[in-house]
Structure formats: structure tokens, C-alpha cells
Coordinates of C-alpha atoms in Angstrom, one line a residue:
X28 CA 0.0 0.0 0.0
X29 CA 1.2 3.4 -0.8
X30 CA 2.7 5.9 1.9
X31 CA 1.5 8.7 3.0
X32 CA 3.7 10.5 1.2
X33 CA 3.3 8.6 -2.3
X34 CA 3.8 11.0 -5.4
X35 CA 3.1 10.7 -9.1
X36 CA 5.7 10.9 -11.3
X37 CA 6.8 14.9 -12.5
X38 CA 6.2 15.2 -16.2
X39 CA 9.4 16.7 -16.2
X40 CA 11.6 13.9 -15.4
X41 CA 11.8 13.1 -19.2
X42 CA 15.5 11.8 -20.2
X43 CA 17.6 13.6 -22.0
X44 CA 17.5 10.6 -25.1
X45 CA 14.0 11.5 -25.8
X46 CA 13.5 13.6 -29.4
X47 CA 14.0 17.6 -28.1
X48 CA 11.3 17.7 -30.6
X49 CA 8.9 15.8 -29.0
X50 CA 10.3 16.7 -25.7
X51 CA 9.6 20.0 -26.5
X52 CA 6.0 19.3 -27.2
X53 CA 5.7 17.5 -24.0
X54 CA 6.9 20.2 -22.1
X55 CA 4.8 23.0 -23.7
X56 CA 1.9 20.8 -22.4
X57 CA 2.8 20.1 -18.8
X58 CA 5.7 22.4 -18.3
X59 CA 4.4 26.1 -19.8
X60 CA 1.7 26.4 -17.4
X61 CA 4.0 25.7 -14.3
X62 CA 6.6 28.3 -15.6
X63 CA 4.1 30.6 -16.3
X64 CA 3.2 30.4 -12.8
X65 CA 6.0 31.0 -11.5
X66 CA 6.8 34.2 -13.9
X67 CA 3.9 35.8 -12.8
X68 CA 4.1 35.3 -8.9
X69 CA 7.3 36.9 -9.7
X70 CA 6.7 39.7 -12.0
X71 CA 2.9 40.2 -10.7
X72 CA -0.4 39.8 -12.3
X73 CA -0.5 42.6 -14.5
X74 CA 2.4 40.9 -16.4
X75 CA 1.0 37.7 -17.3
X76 CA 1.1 38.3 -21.2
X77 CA 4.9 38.9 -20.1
X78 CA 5.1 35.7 -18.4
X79 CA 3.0 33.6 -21.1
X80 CA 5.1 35.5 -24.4
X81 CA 8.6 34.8 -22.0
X82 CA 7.6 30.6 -22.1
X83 CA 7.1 30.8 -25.6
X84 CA 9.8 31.9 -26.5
X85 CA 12.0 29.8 -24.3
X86 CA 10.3 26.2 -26.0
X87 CA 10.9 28.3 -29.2
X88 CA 14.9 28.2 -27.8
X89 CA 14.5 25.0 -26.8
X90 CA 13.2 23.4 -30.0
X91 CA 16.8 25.1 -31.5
X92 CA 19.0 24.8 -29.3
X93 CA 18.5 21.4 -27.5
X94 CA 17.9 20.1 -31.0
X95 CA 22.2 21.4 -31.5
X96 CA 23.5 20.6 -28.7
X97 CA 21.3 18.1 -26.7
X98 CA 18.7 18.4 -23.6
X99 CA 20.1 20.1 -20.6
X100 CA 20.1 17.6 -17.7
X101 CA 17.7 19.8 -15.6
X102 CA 15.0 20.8 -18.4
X103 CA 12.3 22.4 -16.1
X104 CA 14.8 24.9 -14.4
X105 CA 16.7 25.4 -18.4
X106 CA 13.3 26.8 -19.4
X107 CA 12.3 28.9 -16.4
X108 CA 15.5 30.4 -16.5
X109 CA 15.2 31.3 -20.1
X110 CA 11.9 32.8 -19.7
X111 CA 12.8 34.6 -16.9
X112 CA 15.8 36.5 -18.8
X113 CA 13.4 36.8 -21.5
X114 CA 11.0 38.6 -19.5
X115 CA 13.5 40.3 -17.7
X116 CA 15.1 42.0 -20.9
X117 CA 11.4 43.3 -21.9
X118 CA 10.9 45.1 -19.0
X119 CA 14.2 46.7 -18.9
X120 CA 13.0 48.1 -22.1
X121 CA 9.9 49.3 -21.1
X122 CA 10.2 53.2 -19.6
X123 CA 7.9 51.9 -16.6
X124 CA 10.4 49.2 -15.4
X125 CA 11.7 51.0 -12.9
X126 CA 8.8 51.6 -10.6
X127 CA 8.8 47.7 -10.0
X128 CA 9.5 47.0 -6.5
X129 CA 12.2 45.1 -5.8
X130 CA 9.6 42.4 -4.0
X131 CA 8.3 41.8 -7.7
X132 CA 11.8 41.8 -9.0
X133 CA 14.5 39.7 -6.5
X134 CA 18.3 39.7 -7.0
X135 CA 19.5 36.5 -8.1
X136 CA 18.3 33.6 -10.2
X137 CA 14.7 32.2 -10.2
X138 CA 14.5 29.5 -8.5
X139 CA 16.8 30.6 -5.4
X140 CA 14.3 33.6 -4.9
X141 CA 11.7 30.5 -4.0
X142 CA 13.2 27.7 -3.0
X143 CA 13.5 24.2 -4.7
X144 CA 12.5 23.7 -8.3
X145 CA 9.7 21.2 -7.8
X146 CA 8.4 22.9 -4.8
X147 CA 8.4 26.3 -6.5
X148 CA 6.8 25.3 -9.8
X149 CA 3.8 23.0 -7.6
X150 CA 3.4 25.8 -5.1
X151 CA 2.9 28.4 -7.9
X152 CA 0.7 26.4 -10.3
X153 CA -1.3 26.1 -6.9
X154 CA -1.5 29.8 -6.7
X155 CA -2.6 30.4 -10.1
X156 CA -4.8 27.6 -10.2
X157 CA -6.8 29.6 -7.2
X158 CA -6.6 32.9 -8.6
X159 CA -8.1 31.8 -12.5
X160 CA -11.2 30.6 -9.6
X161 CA -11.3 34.3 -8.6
X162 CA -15.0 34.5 -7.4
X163 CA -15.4 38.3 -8.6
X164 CA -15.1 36.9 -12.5
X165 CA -18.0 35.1 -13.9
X166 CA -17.5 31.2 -13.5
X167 CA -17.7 30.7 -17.3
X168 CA -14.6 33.3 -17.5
X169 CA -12.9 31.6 -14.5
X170 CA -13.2 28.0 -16.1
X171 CA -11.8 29.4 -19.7
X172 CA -9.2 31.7 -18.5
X173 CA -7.7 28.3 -16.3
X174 CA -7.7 25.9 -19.0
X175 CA -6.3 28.2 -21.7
X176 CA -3.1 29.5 -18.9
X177 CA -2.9 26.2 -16.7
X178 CA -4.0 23.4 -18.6
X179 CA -2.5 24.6 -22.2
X180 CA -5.4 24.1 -24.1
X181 CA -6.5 25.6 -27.4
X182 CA -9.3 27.7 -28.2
X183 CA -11.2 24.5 -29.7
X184 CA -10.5 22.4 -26.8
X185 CA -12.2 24.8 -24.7
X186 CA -15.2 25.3 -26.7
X187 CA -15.4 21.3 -27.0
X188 CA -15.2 21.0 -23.2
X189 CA -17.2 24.0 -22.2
X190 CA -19.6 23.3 -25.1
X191 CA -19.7 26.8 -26.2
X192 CA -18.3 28.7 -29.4
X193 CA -14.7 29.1 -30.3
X194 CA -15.5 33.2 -30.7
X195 CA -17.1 32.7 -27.7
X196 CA -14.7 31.2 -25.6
X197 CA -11.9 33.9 -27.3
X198 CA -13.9 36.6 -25.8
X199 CA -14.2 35.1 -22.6
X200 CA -10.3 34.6 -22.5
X201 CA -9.8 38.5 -23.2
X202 CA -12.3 39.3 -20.8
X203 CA -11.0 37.2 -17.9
X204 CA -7.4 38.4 -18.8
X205 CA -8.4 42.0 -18.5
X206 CA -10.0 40.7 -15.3
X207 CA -7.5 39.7 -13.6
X208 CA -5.3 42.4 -14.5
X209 CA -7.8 45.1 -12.8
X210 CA -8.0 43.0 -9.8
X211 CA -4.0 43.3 -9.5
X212 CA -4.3 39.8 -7.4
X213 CA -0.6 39.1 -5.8
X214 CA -0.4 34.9 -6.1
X215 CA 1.7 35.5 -2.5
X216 CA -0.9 36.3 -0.6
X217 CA -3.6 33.1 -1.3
X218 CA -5.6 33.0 2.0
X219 CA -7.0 29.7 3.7
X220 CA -10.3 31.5 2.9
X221 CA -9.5 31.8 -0.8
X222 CA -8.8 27.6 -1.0
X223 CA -12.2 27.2 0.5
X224 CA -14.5 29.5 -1.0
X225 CA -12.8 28.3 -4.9
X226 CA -12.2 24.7 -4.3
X227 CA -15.2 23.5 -6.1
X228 CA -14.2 25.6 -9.2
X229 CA -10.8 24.3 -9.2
X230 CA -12.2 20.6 -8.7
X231 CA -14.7 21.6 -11.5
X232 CA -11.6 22.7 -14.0
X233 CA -9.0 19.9 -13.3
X234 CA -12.6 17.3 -13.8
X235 CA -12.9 19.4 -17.1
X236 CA -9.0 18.7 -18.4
X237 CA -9.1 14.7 -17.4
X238 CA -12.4 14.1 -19.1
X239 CA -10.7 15.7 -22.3
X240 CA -8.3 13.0 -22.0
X241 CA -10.2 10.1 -21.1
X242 CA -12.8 11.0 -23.6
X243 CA -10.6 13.0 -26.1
X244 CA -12.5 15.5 -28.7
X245 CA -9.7 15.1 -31.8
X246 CA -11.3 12.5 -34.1
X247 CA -8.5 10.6 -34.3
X248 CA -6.9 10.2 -30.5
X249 CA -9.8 8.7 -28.3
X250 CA -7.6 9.0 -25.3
X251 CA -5.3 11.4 -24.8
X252 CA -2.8 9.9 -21.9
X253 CA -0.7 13.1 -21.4
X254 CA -4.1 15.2 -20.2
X255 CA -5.2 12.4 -17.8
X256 CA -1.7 12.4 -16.4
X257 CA -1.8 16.5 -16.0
X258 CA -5.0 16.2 -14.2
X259 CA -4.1 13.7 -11.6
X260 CA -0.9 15.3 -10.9
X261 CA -3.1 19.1 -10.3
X262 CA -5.6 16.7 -8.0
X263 CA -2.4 15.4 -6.1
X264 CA -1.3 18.7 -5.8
X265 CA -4.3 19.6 -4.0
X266 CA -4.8 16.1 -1.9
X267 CA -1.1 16.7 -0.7
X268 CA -0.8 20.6 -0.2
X269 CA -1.4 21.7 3.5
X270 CA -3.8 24.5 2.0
X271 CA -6.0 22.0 0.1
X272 CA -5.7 18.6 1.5
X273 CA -8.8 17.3 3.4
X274 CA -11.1 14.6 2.6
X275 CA -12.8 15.7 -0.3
X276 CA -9.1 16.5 -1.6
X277 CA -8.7 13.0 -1.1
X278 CA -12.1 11.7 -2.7
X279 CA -11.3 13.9 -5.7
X280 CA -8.1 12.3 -6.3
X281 CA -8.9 8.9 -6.0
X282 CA -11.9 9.2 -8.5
X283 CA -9.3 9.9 -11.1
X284 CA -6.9 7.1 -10.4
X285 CA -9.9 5.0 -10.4
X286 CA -10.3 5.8 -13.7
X287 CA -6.3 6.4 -14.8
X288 CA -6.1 2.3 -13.6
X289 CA -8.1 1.2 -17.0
X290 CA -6.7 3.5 -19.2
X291 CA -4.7 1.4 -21.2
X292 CA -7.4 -1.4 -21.7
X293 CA -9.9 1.5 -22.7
X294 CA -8.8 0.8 -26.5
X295 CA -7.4 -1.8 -28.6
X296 CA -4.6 -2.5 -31.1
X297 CA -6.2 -0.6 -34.0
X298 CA -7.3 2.1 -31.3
X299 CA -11.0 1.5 -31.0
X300 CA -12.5 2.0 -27.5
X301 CA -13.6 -0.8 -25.8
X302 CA -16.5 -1.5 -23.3
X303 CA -16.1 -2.2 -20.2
X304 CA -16.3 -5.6 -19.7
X305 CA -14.5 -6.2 -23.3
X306 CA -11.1 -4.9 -21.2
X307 CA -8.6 -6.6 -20.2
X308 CA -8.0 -6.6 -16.7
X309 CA -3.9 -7.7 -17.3
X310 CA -3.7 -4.2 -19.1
X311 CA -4.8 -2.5 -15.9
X312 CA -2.4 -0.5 -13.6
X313 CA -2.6 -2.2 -10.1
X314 CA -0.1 0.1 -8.6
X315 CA -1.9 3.0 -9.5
X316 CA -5.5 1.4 -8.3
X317 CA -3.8 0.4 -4.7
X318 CA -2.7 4.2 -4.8
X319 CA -6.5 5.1 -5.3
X320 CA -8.0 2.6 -2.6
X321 CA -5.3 4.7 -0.1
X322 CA -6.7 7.4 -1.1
X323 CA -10.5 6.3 -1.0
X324 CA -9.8 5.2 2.4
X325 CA -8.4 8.4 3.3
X326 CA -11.2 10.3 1.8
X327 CA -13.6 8.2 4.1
X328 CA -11.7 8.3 7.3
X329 CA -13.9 11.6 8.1
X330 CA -17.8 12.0 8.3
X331 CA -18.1 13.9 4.6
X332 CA -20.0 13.2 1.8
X333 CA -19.5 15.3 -1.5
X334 CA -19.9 14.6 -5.0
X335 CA -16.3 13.2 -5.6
X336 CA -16.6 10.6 -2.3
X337 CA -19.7 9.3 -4.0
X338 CA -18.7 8.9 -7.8
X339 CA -15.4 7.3 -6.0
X340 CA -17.1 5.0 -4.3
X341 CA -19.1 3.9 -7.4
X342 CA -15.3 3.9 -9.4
X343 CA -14.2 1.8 -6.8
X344 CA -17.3 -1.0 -7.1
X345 CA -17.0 -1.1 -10.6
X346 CA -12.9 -1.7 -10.4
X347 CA -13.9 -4.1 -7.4
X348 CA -16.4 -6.1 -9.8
X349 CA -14.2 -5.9 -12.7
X350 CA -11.6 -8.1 -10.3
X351 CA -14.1 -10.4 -8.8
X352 CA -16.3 -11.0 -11.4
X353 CA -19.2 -10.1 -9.6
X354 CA -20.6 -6.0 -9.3
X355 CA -22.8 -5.0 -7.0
X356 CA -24.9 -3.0 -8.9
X357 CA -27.9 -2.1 -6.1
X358 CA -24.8 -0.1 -4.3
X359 CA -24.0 1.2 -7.5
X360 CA -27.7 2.2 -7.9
X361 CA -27.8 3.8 -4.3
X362 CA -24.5 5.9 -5.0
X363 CA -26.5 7.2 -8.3
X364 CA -29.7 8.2 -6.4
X365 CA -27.8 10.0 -3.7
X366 CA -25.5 11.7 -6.5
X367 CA -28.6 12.9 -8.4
X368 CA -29.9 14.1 -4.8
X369 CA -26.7 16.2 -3.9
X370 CA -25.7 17.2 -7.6
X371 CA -28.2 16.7 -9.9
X372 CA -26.9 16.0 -13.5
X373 CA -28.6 14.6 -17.0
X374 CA -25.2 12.5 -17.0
X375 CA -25.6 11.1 -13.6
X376 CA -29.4 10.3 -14.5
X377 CA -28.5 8.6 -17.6
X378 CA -25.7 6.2 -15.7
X379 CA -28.4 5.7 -12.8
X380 CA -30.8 4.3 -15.5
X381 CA -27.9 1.8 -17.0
X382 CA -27.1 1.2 -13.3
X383 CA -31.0 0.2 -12.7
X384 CA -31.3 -1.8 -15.2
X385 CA -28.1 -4.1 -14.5
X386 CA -29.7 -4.3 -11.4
X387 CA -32.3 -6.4 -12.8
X388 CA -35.1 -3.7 -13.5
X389 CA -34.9 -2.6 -16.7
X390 CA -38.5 -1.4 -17.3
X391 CA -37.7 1.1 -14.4
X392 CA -34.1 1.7 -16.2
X393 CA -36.1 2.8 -19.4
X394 CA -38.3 5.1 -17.2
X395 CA -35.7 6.7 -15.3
X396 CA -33.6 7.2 -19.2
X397 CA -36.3 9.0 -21.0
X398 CA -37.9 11.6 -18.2
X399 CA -33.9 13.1 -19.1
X400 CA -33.9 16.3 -20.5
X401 CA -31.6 15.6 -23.9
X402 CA -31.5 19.2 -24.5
X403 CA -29.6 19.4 -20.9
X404 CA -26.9 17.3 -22.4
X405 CA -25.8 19.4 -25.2
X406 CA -22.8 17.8 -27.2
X407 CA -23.5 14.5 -25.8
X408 CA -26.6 13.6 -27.1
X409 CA -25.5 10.6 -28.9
X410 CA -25.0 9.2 -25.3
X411 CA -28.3 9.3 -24.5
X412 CA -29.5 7.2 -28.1
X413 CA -26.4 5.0 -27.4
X414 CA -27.6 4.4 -23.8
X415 CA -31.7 3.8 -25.3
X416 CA -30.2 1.5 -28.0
X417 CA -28.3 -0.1 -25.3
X418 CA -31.7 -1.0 -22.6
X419 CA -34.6 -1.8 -25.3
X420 CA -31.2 -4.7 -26.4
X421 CA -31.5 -6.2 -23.2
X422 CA -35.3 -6.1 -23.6
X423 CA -35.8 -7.3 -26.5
X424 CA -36.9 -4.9 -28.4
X425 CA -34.1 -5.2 -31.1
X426 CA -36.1 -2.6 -33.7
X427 CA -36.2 -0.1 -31.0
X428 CA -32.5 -0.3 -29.9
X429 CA -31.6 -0.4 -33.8
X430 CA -32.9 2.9 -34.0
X431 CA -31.8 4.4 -31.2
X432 CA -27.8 3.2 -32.4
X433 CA -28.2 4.6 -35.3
X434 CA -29.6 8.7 -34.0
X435 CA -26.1 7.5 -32.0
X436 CA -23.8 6.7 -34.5
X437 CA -25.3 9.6 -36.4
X438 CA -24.8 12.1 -33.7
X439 CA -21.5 10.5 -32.8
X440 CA -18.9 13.3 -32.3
X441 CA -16.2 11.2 -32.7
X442 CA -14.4 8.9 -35.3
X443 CA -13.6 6.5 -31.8
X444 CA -16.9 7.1 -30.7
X445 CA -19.1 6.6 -34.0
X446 CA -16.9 3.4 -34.2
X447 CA -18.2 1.7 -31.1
X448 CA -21.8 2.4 -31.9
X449 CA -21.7 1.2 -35.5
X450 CA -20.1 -1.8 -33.7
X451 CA -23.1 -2.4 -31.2
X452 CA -25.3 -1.9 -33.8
X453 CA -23.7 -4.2 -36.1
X454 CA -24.2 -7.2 -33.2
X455 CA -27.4 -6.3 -33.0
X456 CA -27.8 -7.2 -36.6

């Protein structure tokens, strides 16, 4: 069983024999955000452009320069010391660079201004993380402005995830920048208050970047690994920091190992996703799903019950009936009804339908599946055809469930996804 003290992996602990190219890449996807971080708790708020154009420009060195002469053996601190000159030089140039105090602008190097590397980059990603959840900005600007700056997504990511508009999304970015400049918020001042009050919204973004990756929106990557891994290493972040930890911390965190276990047997050799009980169990990560039952049990060690304990719990059955051959699916059931009390959802509906009708009522399944609201579940509507298709089967009503695959497969946002239908549908046939 894992210690107390058990840590993921860093992403950057990537050897230097690894393609600067690729390396590169990697790093602009878990590294940027970090150094950005950092940059700004350094520089200020108001100099966040600064910080983001400084990072850029150091993976633009990096590209050239590790490609010549090889990857320096400390990566992380190459880059945030590149940036940090880079940033530096710009504001020499600017007339105004003088009235920066020397708290925003320390003698010395980077990282010695701080302390360690690793602790300095978590620290400030934590910082940042809290002030994107800045309560005085509207929560669609908070949740945009955090994936675009700590999560490195695109524009189209975010509209994907957020389902909203690309010009939409670009506005809210500019909106929530400006924001956040007027508010002149110093990341060295986060308050215990501040971790409270914005912990669901941070919860609520890191949920948003793992379900990109479990569930990927590019047609033809149905899982995208490196996202996954970013998320659970934000969520250990906050199980492990003495601002965030606590037990639903803890319940968060283990929700997404649950799910990180499988992720290898979520797809096969020519990449289509699998079901459930089509995975193989010898391509699942046991390490990682003892790590999550220490943290379930830590989660449950204290008389709370949120959102995240609950779809842990039902995680954890589903892992536990995977291994035993046997699920118990009324507990799964119960979990569902409680999570539709405490945080009502179309989604969590639509999985306590499926759940009811594994348990043996599937007439009551049906029921519970079409008093949803498809128009709630906009961008996933094929899920709730797929789900239909997938109860009037077990039925028997194969005409029905041929129709409802194919308003799925038709509705189908993705290649992966539009694959797996076809596939049920072809069974049924």
C-alpha cells in the first residue's frame, strides 16, 4: 500500500535521449503552465502576457537549441530560466520598469528567490490555479481563463469542453485576462479562505482537463494519456498541499486514479474503444488502483459526503467487480440516487438508468432514461441514443434499440466514438 507520502511521477523527469522535438512538445503541455506560474508570482499579475510570451519563447529556444547541442540535464529549471531572462530584458525596455519594486523583481536567479524547483513550480501552479477561480469573475470566464493558462489548451478544446463557441470562448479569454489584471491579485498572498471558498471551481476545471483526455475530442486520438496524467498530478497537488488537503481532496483524487487504472485497456490494437467488460484486466495498472484505494480510504476516514466521495465509491465497485467477477450494482444504484440528490446532473441520471437496469429492472431503467432532458446534455446527445439503443437490447426490443444506435452513430462526435456504436449496432444485426 502506498505511503502517505506517495507522489506521481513529474512530467518533467523526461531523459535527456528522448527527441527535443517531442520533448519539447511534452513540455509545452505540462511544463508552460508551471513556468508561467512561476513568472507571474514573480513579476505580478499585471504581467501575465509577459510571463505567457517569455515561455514561448524559451520552448521556441529549446526546440533550436536542445535540437544542436542536446537536452540540458535539468529541463524544467533550463526553461524557467530562459523565460525569466526573457522577461526580464522586456521590461528593462519598457520606460515603466523602474517603478517595479524590488519584492516583484528579487536579486539573483529564479528558483533561489523561492526555493526548490519542484516545490516552487507545484506551489505556484497552486497559486494560479486559485486565482483563474477568482470568485469576482464570472464562472464561465474563470473555467476558460484556467484551461487556456494552466491546462494549455487551445481555443477548440475549450469550446469542446465548455460546449460553447470558439468566438465565444476567445472573448471570454480577453475578458478574464483583463479581469484579472484590474484586480491586481498578488499569487503570495492566497488566504486559507480563498482555498475554500474556490475549491469546487478548481475541482470543477481539473474534472474538465481529465475528461478531455479520457474521452478526447480530436477524431482521431480517443484517449489522450498526457491530459489524464496532467489532471491527476493538479488533483495530487491539492490532496497533498497543506492549503488543500482534506477529505474531499482526497475523494477527488482517487476518482481519477480509479479511472487512470483502466486506461490502457480502454482501446485496442487498431485504437477503438472498448466496453467495459470487453477490457482486459492484465492491461490494468494495479499500482496505481492500490494508490487510489489509499486514497478512497483516506477520503472516508472523516464523516463527509460530496460529489467526488460518491462517484469514488461507485469507481471503486466497478474496479472491485471488474476483479471479482461479480458488481454489486444495487450499491451502485444507491450511490446514483444519492449523487442525483446532492448534484443533480442529466449524466448522472443517464448512468443511474444503465445502473438500474443491470440491477435487474430494466423497465424502471427505461423510465428513469427518458424523463432526461436531452436538450440538458448538449454535445452528448448521442450518449443518450447510445444508452436507449443499449436497454430496449436487453429487452428485446431489437427494432427499437436499432434505431436508437443509429440517432447515435449519427450524432457521434467522434471517429472513436461513432466506431463503437456502429459496432453495437452491427451485433445487434
Amino acid at each position: 500500500m502506498p505511503s502517505e507520502g506517495s507522489r506521481q511521477k513529474a512530467p518533467h523527469t523526461t531523459q535527456k535521449s528522448e527527441d527535443p522535438r517531442h520533448l519539447v512538445d511534452h513540455f509545452f503541455r505540462h511544463e508552460s503552465a508551471r513556468v508561467v506560474a512561476v513568472l507571474t508570482r514573480r513579476f505580478g499579475m499585471r504581467h501575465l502576457p509577459l510571463a505567457e510570451d517569455a515561455v514561448q519563447v524559451a520552448l521556441s529556444k529549446a526546440l533550436i537549441g536542445w535540437s544542436r547541442h542536446g537536452v540540458p540535464k535539468n529541463p524544467t529549471g533550463w526553461l524557467l530560466q530562459v523565460a525569466s531572462n526573457h522577461a526580464l530584458d522586456m521590461l528593462r525596455r519598457d520606460s515603466r520598469f523602474d517603478r517595479l519594486s524590488e519584492e516583484h523583481v528579487p536579486e539573483g536567479g529564479v528558483v533561489e528567490s523561492y526555493g526548490e524547483l519542484d516545490q516552487v513550480l507545484e506551489d505556484s501552479l497552486l497559486r494560479m490555479i486559485f486565482a483563474c477561480c477568482d470568485p469576482r469573475m464570472p464562472v464561465e470566464s474563470q473555467t476558460a481563463i484556467a484551461l487556456k493558462i494552466l491546462c494549455s489548451f487551445s481555443v477548440r478544446e475549450i469550446a469542446k469542453a465548455l460546449v460553447s463557441t470558439e468566438d465565444s470562448v476567445s472573448k471570454r479569454i480577453t475578458r478574464a485576462k483583463a479581469k484579472l489584471h484590474e484586480l491586481g491579485i498578488d499569487l503570495n498572498a492566497l488566504e486559507k479562505t480563498d482555498v475554500h471558498d474556490r475549491m469546487a471551481s478548481v475541482q470543477h476545471v481539473i474534472y474538465l482537463l481529465f475528461n478531455e483526455g479520457y474521452s478526447s475530442s480530436l477524431p482521431d486520438r480517443p484517449i489522450r494519456f498526457e491530459l489524464c496524467e496532467e489532471a491527476v498530478r493538479l488533483a495530487m497537488i491539492l490532496a497533498q498541499s497543506e492549503m488543500t488537503s482534506g477529505s474531499e481532496a482526497c475523494a477527488f483524487l482517487a476518482l481519477l486514479l480509479f479511472h487512470s487504472v483502466r486506461l490502457d485497456a480502454r482501446i485496442d490494437e487498431g485504437g477503438a474503444i472498448l466496453l467495459f467488460a470487453e477490457q482486459d484486466l492484465e492491461k490494468w495498472d494495479l499500482k496505481l488502483l492500490k494508490e487510489a484505494f489509499f486514497w478512497f480510504e483516506k477520503a472516508t476516514a472523516e464523516p463527509i459526503l460530496t460529489r467526488y466521495h460518491l462517484e469514488a465509491m461507485i469507481a471503486a465497485e466497478h474496479c472491485r467487480g471488474k476483479m471479482h467477477g461479480r458488481t454489486d450494482w444495487d450499491r451502485v444504484v444507491s450511490g446514483y440516487e444519492l449523487l442525483c440528490r446532492i448534484a443533480p446532473s442529466p449524466i448522472h441520471r443517464l448512468n443511474q438508468a444503465i445502473a438500474t437496469a443491470h440491477a435487474g429492472d430494466i423497465e424502471r431503467g427505461i423510465e428513469l432514461l427518458r424523463s432526461i432532458d436531452i436538450a440538458r446534455i448538449t454535445g452528448n446527445y448521442y450518449l443518450w441514443h447510445a444508452a436507449l439503443g443499449d436497454l430496449l437490447r436487453v429487452k428485446g426490443d431489437g427494432e427499437g434499440a436499432a434505431a436508437a444506435y443509429r440517432d447515435a452513430c449519427r450524432l457521434a462526435p467522434t471517429n472513436a466514438e461513432k466506431e463503437l456504436v456502429c459496432r453495437k449496432l452491427d451485433q445487434l444485426q
